[in-house]
Amino acid sequence: MAATGLLVEIGDRLRLRREELGMTQKEAADLLEMSETFYGEIERGNRRLSIERLILVHERMDMSLTWLLAGEQPVVIPEGITRQLPEEKAERMERLFRDLVKLYE
């Protein structure tokens, strides 16, 4: 399979996360239960991650799938900011924060 733009971008983001964690390709491959060769092909954009492997990336590398697949950073709402609000208002406030982040981008 020839590398496509999206697969290359996913591979790049996966490589960046691996490097942030200070891991080698072999260590990442072991963590994700695949061969080092196959893992390297994923980083180069020549292979796809299965759904099961995507879940392992999320769980074991603590990586947002929104970031991995779409390159979009998840909105992080400051902890405790809505804690004292009634539930309905807290949900509205969280939506407001997400919308503000989107406008800012």
Tab-separated table of N, CA, C and O in Angstrom, residues 6 9-10 13 63-74 105:
chain	number	residue	atom	x	y	z
A	6	LEU	N	-3.026	11.252	4.727
A	6	LEU	CA	-3.589	11.043	6.054
A	6	LEU	C	-2.792	10.018	6.851
A	6	LEU	O	-2.489	10.233	8.031
A	9	GLU	N	0.378	11.585	8.064
A	9	GLU	CA	0.136	12.493	9.190
A	9	GLU	C	-0.087	11.713	10.483
A	9	GLU	O	0.434	12.082	11.538
A	10	ILE	N	-0.857	10.644	10.410
A	10	ILE	CA	-1.084	9.801	11.592
A	10	ILE	C	0.238	9.212	12.067
A	10	ILE	O	0.540	9.216	13.261
A	13	ARG	N	2.279	11.875	13.862
A	13	ARG	CA	1.796	12.161	15.216
A	13	ARG	C	2.127	11.013	16.172
A	13	ARG	O	2.480	11.246	17.330
A	63	MET	N	-2.739	8.725	24.482
A	63	MET	CA	-2.816	9.619	23.330
A	63	MET	C	-4.266	9.826	22.918
A	63	MET	O	-5.021	8.867	22.797
A	64	SER	N	-4.645	11.059	22.718
A	64	SER	CA	-5.986	11.385	22.259
A	64	SER	C	-6.183	10.874	20.834
A	64	SER	O	-5.369	11.163	19.948
A	65	LEU	N	-7.263	10.138	20.617
A	65	LEU	CA	-7.531	9.662	19.263
A	65	LEU	C	-7.946	10.801	18.343
A	65	LEU	O	-7.709	10.744	17.143
A	66	THR	N	-8.530	11.846	18.900
A	66	THR	CA	-8.859	13.027	18.094
A	66	THR	C	-7.573	13.637	17.537
A	66	THR	O	-7.511	14.011	16.377
A	67	TRP	N	-6.558	13.706	18.367
A	67	TRP	CA	-5.267	14.228	17.923
A	67	TRP	C	-4.606	13.278	16.923
A	67	TRP	O	-4.145	13.690	15.864
A	68	LEU	N	-4.580	12.008	17.247
A	68	LEU	CA	-3.929	11.033	16.379
A	68	LEU	C	-4.565	11.006	14.990
A	68	LEU	O	-3.865	11.067	13.984
A	69	LEU	N	-5.884	10.936	14.920
A	69	LEU	CA	-6.563	10.754	13.649
A	69	LEU	C	-6.826	12.041	12.876
A	69	LEU	O	-6.789	12.044	11.650
A	70	ALA	N	-7.091	13.129	13.599
A	70	ALA	CA	-7.491	14.366	12.918
A	70	ALA	C	-6.534	15.527	13.136
A	70	ALA	O	-6.674	16.574	12.502
A	71	GLY	N	-5.583	15.367	14.046
A	71	GLY	CA	-4.643	16.453	14.296
A	71	GLY	C	-5.240	17.591	15.095
A	71	GLY	O	-4.694	18.681	15.129
A	72	GLU	N	-6.373	17.330	15.748
A	72	GLU	CA	-7.033	18.360	16.546
A	72	GLU	C	-6.799	18.083	18.022
A	72	GLU	O	-7.073	16.984	18.498
A	73	GLN	N	-6.297	19.092	18.697
A	73	GLN	CA	-6.076	18.946	20.130
A	73	GLN	C	-7.425	18.953	20.836
A	73	GLN	O	-8.289	19.763	20.515
A	74	PRO	N	-7.625	18.043	21.782
A	74	PRO	CA	-8.887	18.058	22.528
A	74	PRO	C	-8.961	19.301	23.406
A	74	PRO	O	-7.937	19.811	23.854
A	105	GLU	N	-9.031	29.339	17.531
A	105	GLU	CA	-8.172	28.625	16.594
A	105	GLU	C	-8.298	29.267	15.246
A	105	GLU	O	-7.558	29.400	14.419
